[in-house]
PDB file of C-alpha atoms in Angstrom:
ATOM      1  CA  UNK A1060     -33.531 -30.432 -59.342  1.00 66.00           C
ATOM      2  CA  UNK A1061     -30.948 -27.962 -60.619  1.00 76.00           C
ATOM      3  CA  UNK A1062     -28.048 -29.257 -62.680  1.00 88.00           C
ATOM      4  CA  UNK A1063     -24.614 -28.056 -61.575  1.00 93.00           C
ATOM      5  CA  UNK A1064     -21.772 -29.823 -63.346  1.00 95.00           C
ATOM      6  CA  UNK A1065     -18.047 -29.693 -62.797  1.00 96.00           C
ATOM      7  CA  UNK A1066     -15.283 -30.898 -65.043  1.00 96.00           C
ATOM      8  CA  UNK A1067     -12.972 -32.638 -64.972  1.00 95.00           C
ATOM      9  CA  UNK A1068     -13.902 -35.010 -62.162  1.00 94.00           C
ATOM     10  CA  UNK A1069     -10.255 -35.395 -61.196  1.00 95.00           C
ATOM     11  CA  UNK A1070      -6.939 -33.942 -62.240  1.00 95.00           C
ATOM     12  CA  UNK A1071      -3.301 -34.748 -61.547  1.00 96.00           C
ATOM     13  CA  UNK A1072      -0.714 -32.044 -62.249  1.00 96.00           C
ATOM     14  CA  UNK A1073       2.965 -31.547 -61.514  1.00 97.00           C
ATOM     15  CA  UNK A1074       4.111 -28.974 -58.991  1.00 97.00           C
ATOM     16  CA  UNK A1075       4.510 -25.644 -60.768  1.00 96.00           C
ATOM     17  CA  UNK A1076       1.902 -26.366 -63.453  1.00 96.00           C
ATOM     18  CA  UNK A1077      -1.035 -24.035 -63.882  1.00 96.00           C
ATOM     19  CA  UNK A1078      -4.472 -25.566 -64.151  1.00 95.00           C
ATOM     20  CA  UNK A1079      -8.115 -24.681 -64.490  1.00 95.00           C
ATOM     21  CA  UNK A1080     -11.475 -26.329 -64.119  1.00 94.00           C
ATOM     22  CA  UNK A1081     -15.052 -25.566 -65.019  1.00 97.00           C
ATOM     23  CA  UNK A1082     -18.404 -25.255 -63.306  1.00 97.00           C
ATOM     24  CA  UNK A1083     -21.573 -25.014 -65.389  1.00 97.00           C
ATOM     25  CA  UNK A1084     -24.908 -23.994 -63.916  1.00 95.00           C
ATOM     26  CA  UNK A1085     -28.385 -22.792 -64.951  1.00 92.00           C
ATOM     27  CA  UNK A1086     -28.274 -19.358 -66.553  1.00 86.00           C
ATOM     28  CA  UNK A1087     -31.748 -18.397 -65.298  1.00 87.00           C
ATOM     29  CA  UNK A1088     -32.747 -17.183 -61.825  1.00 89.00           C
ATOM     30  CA  UNK A1089     -29.097 -16.629 -60.914  1.00 91.00           C
ATOM     31  CA  UNK A1090     -28.216 -15.129 -57.523  1.00 91.00           C
ATOM     32  CA  UNK A1091     -24.623 -16.184 -56.771  1.00 92.00           C
ATOM     33  CA  UNK A1092     -21.940 -18.736 -57.591  1.00 95.00           C
ATOM     34  CA  UNK A1093     -19.762 -20.059 -54.771  1.00 95.00           C
ATOM     35  CA  UNK A1094     -16.430 -21.885 -54.863  1.00 97.00           C
ATOM     36  CA  UNK A1095     -15.349 -24.007 -51.918  1.00 96.00           C
ATOM     37  CA  UNK A1096     -12.067 -25.753 -51.189  1.00 96.00           C
ATOM     38  CA  UNK A1097     -12.353 -29.129 -49.484  1.00 93.00           C
ATOM     39  CA  UNK A1098      -9.277 -30.855 -48.100  1.00 92.00           C
ATOM     40  CA  UNK A1099      -9.390 -34.528 -47.191  1.00 86.00           C
ATOM     41  CA  UNK A1100     -10.696 -35.161 -43.658  1.00 83.00           C
ATOM     42  CA  UNK A1101     -11.681 -31.511 -43.258  1.00 88.00           C
ATOM     43  CA  UNK A1102     -14.848 -29.541 -43.981  1.00 89.00           C
ATOM     44  CA  UNK A1103     -15.458 -27.395 -47.074  1.00 92.00           C
ATOM     45  CA  UNK A1104     -14.199 -23.822 -46.758  1.00 93.00           C
ATOM     46  CA  UNK A1105     -15.493 -20.884 -48.780  1.00 93.00           C
ATOM     47  CA  UNK A1106     -13.055 -19.540 -51.382  1.00 95.00           C
ATOM     48  CA  UNK A1107     -15.061 -17.102 -53.483  1.00 94.00           C
ATOM     49  CA  UNK A1108     -18.571 -15.811 -53.961  1.00 93.00           C
ATOM     50  CA  UNK A1109     -19.423 -14.111 -57.240  1.00 94.00           C
ATOM     51  CA  UNK A1110     -22.672 -12.408 -58.093  1.00 92.00           C
ATOM     52  CA  UNK A1111     -22.181 -10.263 -61.207  1.00 92.00           C
ATOM     53  CA  UNK A1112     -21.605 -11.330 -64.786  1.00 92.00           C
ATOM     54  CA  UNK A1113     -17.943 -10.761 -65.589  1.00 92.00           C
ATOM     55  CA  UNK A1114     -16.873 -10.905 -61.921  1.00 92.00           C
ATOM     56  CA  UNK A1115     -13.295 -11.959 -61.316  1.00 96.00           C
ATOM     57  CA  UNK A1116     -11.995 -12.864 -57.856  1.00 96.00           C
ATOM     58  CA  UNK A1117      -8.442 -13.614 -56.783  1.00 96.00           C
ATOM     59  CA  UNK A1118      -6.851 -15.038 -53.637  1.00 94.00           C
ATOM     60  CA  UNK A1119      -3.108 -15.569 -53.934  1.00 94.00           C
ATOM     61  CA  UNK A1120      -2.482 -17.970 -56.819  1.00 96.00           C
ATOM     62  CA  UNK A1121      -6.160 -18.911 -57.176  1.00 97.00           C
ATOM     63  CA  UNK A1122      -8.611 -16.903 -59.248  1.00 97.00           C
ATOM     64  CA  UNK A1123     -12.115 -17.371 -60.597  1.00 97.00           C
ATOM     65  CA  UNK A1124     -14.253 -15.872 -63.344  1.00 97.00           C
ATOM     66  CA  UNK A1125     -18.006 -15.813 -63.873  1.00 97.00           C
ATOM     67  CA  UNK A1126     -20.233 -15.789 -66.957  1.00 96.00           C
ATOM     68  CA  UNK A1127     -23.872 -15.762 -65.873  1.00 95.00           C
ATOM     69  CA  UNK A1128     -25.270 -15.338 -69.400  1.00 94.00           C
ATOM     70  CA  UNK A1129     -23.863 -18.649 -70.585  1.00 94.00           C
ATOM     71  CA  UNK A1130     -23.846 -20.294 -67.160  1.00 95.00           C
ATOM     72  CA  UNK A1131     -20.226 -21.126 -66.407  1.00 96.00           C
ATOM     73  CA  UNK A1132     -17.398 -20.261 -64.050  1.00 97.00           C
ATOM     74  CA  UNK A1133     -13.704 -21.099 -64.278  1.00 98.00           C
ATOM     75  CA  UNK A1134     -11.322 -21.629 -61.371  1.00 98.00           C
ATOM     76  CA  UNK A1135      -7.618 -21.109 -62.149  1.00 97.00           C
ATOM     77  CA  UNK A1136      -4.601 -22.108 -60.074  1.00 97.00           C
ATOM     78  CA  UNK A1137      -1.280 -20.637 -61.126  1.00 97.00           C
ATOM     79  CA  UNK A1138       1.910 -22.505 -60.259  1.00 96.00           C
ATOM     80  CA  UNK A1139       0.203 -25.368 -58.385  1.00 96.00           C
ATOM     81  CA  UNK A1140       1.740 -26.505 -55.100  1.00 96.00           C
ATOM     82  CA  UNK A1141       1.202 -29.803 -53.223  1.00 95.00           C
ATOM     83  CA  UNK A1142      -0.805 -27.910 -50.585  1.00 95.00           C
ATOM     84  CA  UNK A1143      -3.328 -27.007 -53.312  1.00 96.00           C
ATOM     85  CA  UNK A1144      -4.347 -30.668 -53.446  1.00 96.00           C
ATOM     86  CA  UNK A1145      -8.040 -30.747 -52.521  1.00 96.00           C
ATOM     87  CA  UNK A1146     -11.491 -31.111 -53.988  1.00 95.00           C
ATOM     88  CA  UNK A1147     -12.851 -27.859 -55.391  1.00 96.00           C
ATOM     89  CA  UNK A1148     -16.633 -27.541 -55.214  1.00 95.00           C
ATOM     90  CA  UNK A1149     -18.806 -25.002 -56.920  1.00 96.00           C
ATOM     91  CA  UNK A1150     -22.328 -24.208 -55.712  1.00 94.00           C
ATOM     92  CA  UNK A1151     -25.121 -22.361 -57.505  1.00 94.00           C
ATOM     93  CA  UNK A1152     -27.494 -20.102 -55.599  1.00 90.00           C
ATOM     94  CA  UNK A1153     -30.700 -19.126 -57.374  1.00 87.00           C
ATOM     95  CA  UNK A1154     -33.792 -17.181 -56.465  1.00 80.00           C
ATOM     96  CA  UNK A1155     -34.551 -19.627 -53.631  1.00 77.00           C
ATOM     97  CA  UNK A1156     -31.189 -18.664 -52.047  1.00 81.00           C
ATOM     98  CA  UNK A1157     -30.253 -22.319 -51.414  1.00 85.00           C
ATOM     99  CA  UNK A1158     -26.980 -23.832 -52.580  1.00 89.00           C
ATOM    100  CA  UNK A1159     -26.903 -26.636 -55.142  1.00 91.00           C
ATOM    101  CA  UNK A1160     -23.453 -28.199 -55.242  1.00 92.00           C
ATOM    102  CA  UNK A1161     -21.565 -29.751 -58.109  1.00 93.00           C
ATOM    103  CA  UNK A1162     -19.810 -33.067 -57.539  1.00 92.00           C
ATOM    104  CA  UNK A1163     -16.409 -31.386 -57.381  1.00 93.00           C
ATOM    105  CA  UNK A1164     -13.029 -31.548 -59.116  1.00 95.00           C
ATOM    106  CA  UNK A1165     -10.426 -33.512 -57.182  1.00 95.00           C
ATOM    107  CA  UNK A1166      -6.990 -31.944 -57.728  1.00 97.00           C
ATOM    108  CA  UNK A1167      -3.761 -33.765 -56.885  1.00 97.00           C
ATOM    109  CA  UNK A1168      -0.510 -31.831 -57.214  1.00 96.00           C
ATOM    110  CA  UNK A1169       2.481 -34.130 -57.477  1.00 95.00           C
ATOM    111  CA  UNK A1170       5.806 -32.915 -56.040  1.00 91.00           C
TER     112      UNK A1170
ATOM    113  CA  UNK B 132     -15.660 -18.928 -31.461  1.00 67.00           C
ATOM    114  CA  UNK B 133     -15.984 -22.606 -32.443  1.00 76.00           C
ATOM    115  CA  UNK B 134     -18.049 -22.053 -35.623  1.00 92.00           C
ATOM    116  CA  UNK B 135     -20.063 -25.186 -36.466  1.00 95.00           C
ATOM    117  CA  UNK B 136     -19.541 -28.280 -34.315  1.00 95.00           C
ATOM    118  CA  UNK B 137     -20.850 -31.797 -34.888  1.00 96.00           C
ATOM    119  CA  UNK B 138     -20.988 -34.903 -32.745  1.00 95.00           C
ATOM    120  CA  UNK B 139     -20.090 -37.691 -33.034  1.00 96.00           C
ATOM    121  CA  UNK B 140     -17.190 -37.716 -35.509  1.00 94.00           C
ATOM    122  CA  UNK B 141     -17.566 -41.419 -36.280  1.00 95.00           C
ATOM    123  CA  UNK B 142     -20.351 -43.935 -35.718  1.00 95.00           C
ATOM    124  CA  UNK B 143     -21.021 -47.538 -36.675  1.00 97.00           C
ATOM    125  CA  UNK B 144     -24.616 -48.778 -36.537  1.00 96.00           C
ATOM    126  CA  UNK B 145     -26.343 -52.036 -37.288  1.00 97.00           C
ATOM    127  CA  UNK B 146     -29.288 -52.063 -39.683  1.00 97.00           C
ATOM    128  CA  UNK B 147     -32.432 -51.017 -37.844  1.00 96.00           C
ATOM    129  CA  UNK B 148     -30.691 -49.087 -35.056  1.00 97.00           C
ATOM    130  CA  UNK B 149     -31.476 -45.441 -34.464  1.00 96.00           C
ATOM    131  CA  UNK B 150     -29.266 -42.495 -33.683  1.00 96.00           C
ATOM    132  CA  UNK B 151     -29.196 -38.698 -33.589  1.00 97.00           C
ATOM    133  CA  UNK B 152     -26.453 -36.546 -35.076  1.00 97.00           C
ATOM    134  CA  UNK B 153     -25.972 -33.274 -33.236  1.00 97.00           C
ATOM    135  CA  UNK B 154     -24.990 -29.917 -34.706  1.00 97.00           C
ATOM    136  CA  UNK B 155     -24.480 -26.544 -33.058  1.00 97.00           C
ATOM    137  CA  UNK B 156     -23.306 -23.148 -34.310  1.00 96.00           C
ATOM    138  CA  UNK B 157     -22.219 -20.081 -32.381  1.00 94.00           C
ATOM    139  CA  UNK B 158     -22.314 -17.551 -35.229  1.00 92.00           C
ATOM    140  CA  UNK B 159     -25.919 -16.434 -34.599  1.00 91.00           C
ATOM    141  CA  UNK B 160     -26.964 -17.695 -38.055  1.00 92.00           C
ATOM    142  CA  UNK B 161     -30.651 -18.162 -38.720  1.00 91.00           C
ATOM    143  CA  UNK B 162     -30.390 -20.914 -41.339  1.00 93.00           C
ATOM    144  CA  UNK B 163     -28.952 -24.379 -40.809  1.00 95.00           C
ATOM    145  CA  UNK B 164     -28.537 -27.382 -43.117  1.00 96.00           C
ATOM    146  CA  UNK B 165     -27.837 -31.099 -43.157  1.00 97.00           C
ATOM    147  CA  UNK B 166     -26.042 -32.610 -46.166  1.00 96.00           C
ATOM    148  CA  UNK B 167     -24.772 -36.041 -47.003  1.00 95.00           C
ATOM    149  CA  UNK B 168     -21.695 -36.637 -49.103  1.00 92.00           C
ATOM    150  CA  UNK B 169     -21.289 -39.778 -51.163  1.00 90.00           C
ATOM    151  CA  UNK B 170     -18.463 -40.578 -53.596  1.00 82.00           C
ATOM    152  CA  UNK B 171     -18.976 -38.948 -56.990  1.00 77.00           C
ATOM    153  CA  UNK B 172     -22.161 -37.195 -55.881  1.00 79.00           C
ATOM    154  CA  UNK B 173     -21.018 -34.040 -54.143  1.00 82.00           C
ATOM    155  CA  UNK B 174     -23.104 -32.678 -51.282  1.00 90.00           C
ATOM    156  CA  UNK B 175     -26.820 -33.438 -51.297  1.00 92.00           C
ATOM    157  CA  UNK B 176     -29.237 -31.538 -49.087  1.00 93.00           C
ATOM    158  CA  UNK B 177     -31.237 -33.682 -46.659  1.00 96.00           C
ATOM    159  CA  UNK B 178     -33.133 -31.068 -44.632  1.00 96.00           C
ATOM    160  CA  UNK B 179     -32.766 -27.426 -43.801  1.00 95.00           C
ATOM    161  CA  UNK B 180     -34.112 -24.944 -41.295  1.00 95.00           C
ATOM    162  CA  UNK B 181     -34.536 -21.368 -42.471  1.00 91.00           C
ATOM    163  CA  UNK B 182     -35.124 -20.141 -38.930  1.00 90.00           C
ATOM    164  CA  UNK B 183     -35.838 -21.391 -35.430  1.00 90.00           C
ATOM    165  CA  UNK B 184     -39.087 -23.345 -35.436  1.00 89.00           C
ATOM    166  CA  UNK B 185     -39.128 -24.181 -39.159  1.00 93.00           C
ATOM    167  CA  UNK B 186     -37.769 -27.149 -41.100  1.00 95.00           C
ATOM    168  CA  UNK B 187     -38.058 -28.161 -44.756  1.00 94.00           C
ATOM    169  CA  UNK B 188     -37.139 -31.153 -46.873  1.00 94.00           C
ATOM    170  CA  UNK B 189     -34.219 -31.024 -49.224  1.00 92.00           C
ATOM    171  CA  UNK B 190     -33.280 -33.303 -52.102  1.00 90.00           C
ATOM    172  CA  UNK B 191     -32.926 -36.585 -50.162  1.00 94.00           C
ATOM    173  CA  UNK B 192     -35.087 -36.491 -46.978  1.00 96.00           C
ATOM    174  CA  UNK B 193     -36.375 -40.084 -46.897  1.00 95.00           C
ATOM    175  CA  UNK B 194     -35.308 -42.007 -43.796  1.00 95.00           C
ATOM    176  CA  UNK B 195     -34.410 -38.900 -41.808  1.00 97.00           C
ATOM    177  CA  UNK B 196     -36.049 -36.505 -39.372  1.00 97.00           C
ATOM    178  CA  UNK B 197     -34.758 -33.223 -38.009  1.00 97.00           C
ATOM    179  CA  UNK B 198     -35.320 -30.961 -35.019  1.00 96.00           C
ATOM    180  CA  UNK B 199     -34.392 -27.315 -34.738  1.00 96.00           C
ATOM    181  CA  UNK B 200     -34.081 -27.253 -30.964  1.00 87.00           C
ATOM    182  CA  UNK B 201     -33.221 -23.553 -30.738  1.00 94.00           C
ATOM    183  CA  UNK B 202     -31.323 -21.024 -32.820  1.00 94.00           C
ATOM    184  CA  UNK B 203     -27.975 -22.738 -32.131  1.00 96.00           C
ATOM    185  CA  UNK B 204     -28.836 -26.425 -32.513  1.00 97.00           C
ATOM    186  CA  UNK B 205     -30.122 -28.553 -35.398  1.00 97.00           C
ATOM    187  CA  UNK B 206     -30.204 -32.341 -35.026  1.00 97.00           C
ATOM    188  CA  UNK B 207     -30.625 -35.115 -37.601  1.00 98.00           C
ATOM    189  CA  UNK B 208     -32.219 -38.410 -36.602  1.00 97.00           C
ATOM    190  CA  UNK B 209     -32.104 -41.776 -38.299  1.00 96.00           C
ATOM    191  CA  UNK B 210     -35.013 -43.782 -36.901  1.00 93.00           C
ATOM    192  CA  UNK B 211     -34.135 -47.132 -38.477  1.00 96.00           C
ATOM    193  CA  UNK B 212     -30.726 -47.046 -40.127  1.00 96.00           C
ATOM    194  CA  UNK B 213     -30.171 -48.753 -43.482  1.00 96.00           C
ATOM    195  CA  UNK B 214     -26.895 -49.566 -45.287  1.00 96.00           C
ATOM    196  CA  UNK B 215     -27.856 -46.975 -47.939  1.00 95.00           C
ATOM    197  CA  UNK B 216     -27.427 -44.324 -45.243  1.00 97.00           C
ATOM    198  CA  UNK B 217     -23.714 -45.055 -44.939  1.00 96.00           C
ATOM    199  CA  UNK B 218     -22.226 -41.675 -45.754  1.00 96.00           C
ATOM    200  CA  UNK B 219     -20.448 -38.619 -44.409  1.00 94.00           C
ATOM    201  CA  UNK B 220     -22.894 -36.117 -42.936  1.00 97.00           C
ATOM    202  CA  UNK B 221     -22.165 -32.401 -42.827  1.00 96.00           C
ATOM    203  CA  UNK B 222     -24.023 -29.711 -40.970  1.00 97.00           C
ATOM    204  CA  UNK B 223     -23.781 -26.110 -42.161  1.00 96.00           C
ATOM    205  CA  UNK B 224     -25.105 -22.727 -41.172  1.00 95.00           C
ATOM    206  CA  UNK B 225     -25.688 -19.762 -43.403  1.00 91.00           C
ATOM    207  CA  UNK B 226     -24.803 -16.149 -43.173  1.00 79.00           C
ATOM    208  CA  UNK B 227     -27.712 -14.454 -44.941  1.00 75.00           C
ATOM    209  CA  UNK B 228     -26.019 -11.083 -44.965  1.00 75.00           C
ATOM    210  CA  UNK B 229     -24.842 -10.459 -48.495  1.00 69.00           C
ATOM    211  CA  UNK B 230     -24.136 -13.590 -50.464  1.00 71.00           C
ATOM    212  CA  UNK B 231     -25.346 -16.568 -48.404  1.00 81.00           C
ATOM    213  CA  UNK B 232     -22.004 -18.226 -47.684  1.00 88.00           C
ATOM    214  CA  UNK B 233     -22.433 -21.475 -45.767  1.00 92.00           C
ATOM    215  CA  UNK B 234     -20.062 -22.564 -43.021  1.00 93.00           C
ATOM    216  CA  UNK B 235     -19.555 -26.267 -42.514  1.00 95.00           C
ATOM    217  CA  UNK B 236     -18.936 -28.483 -39.513  1.00 95.00           C
ATOM    218  CA  UNK B 237     -16.223 -31.169 -39.482  1.00 93.00           C
ATOM    219  CA  UNK B 238     -18.569 -33.971 -40.551  1.00 94.00           C
ATOM    220  CA  UNK B 239     -19.795 -37.274 -39.097  1.00 95.00           C
ATOM    221  CA  UNK B 240     -18.693 -40.476 -40.812  1.00 94.00           C
ATOM    222  CA  UNK B 241     -21.501 -43.020 -40.418  1.00 96.00           C
ATOM    223  CA  UNK B 242     -21.317 -46.683 -41.377  1.00 96.00           C
ATOM    224  CA  UNK B 243     -24.426 -48.855 -41.291  1.00 96.00           C
ATOM    225  CA  UNK B 244     -23.713 -52.592 -41.357  1.00 95.00           C
TER     226      UNK B 244
END
């Protein structure tokens, strides 16, 4: 069983704060690293997919970086808003092309 | 284009009862998945189907069976429900073009008493 870990488990920030969280994954047999956004009572939605070491992706105020050699990815949110409140999941895809999910970081943005 | 649909949305069972969770996708994806989500444990893979006519066990298959009825539909069956199967169940399908993004259904919240 592959080990995909996310930290912190949960996070409370004030509106306007910037924040970041971490996903660590196996550095061998890497194919892709996925980030999903999961709002309460909804289904997970894909945010980013990154495949190359050094990849950076950006969507509005959210961005992500990838280091495949050391096995970690960071997700950054600039100027958090209450609508950013969600659980952010990362998922590792290796040579088997199946996703192994981390347990998620639950973000709450307080107005 | 509905994406991935699941029925039912909610279900309460008594221990020992059986039921089937239904999943369908209209994106012409070959691969489909069943996950369960428990607090603090993220999404764990129960079973998957790489293509029509094939199914394989995931991380937590015990107590479940699956059927890939056709390319669109993938069902999950609990033959004799146990309280440990209380969970939220998600079906997903995979776009194998490029980077394997999975698309999720809305989930089924199951309680076993």
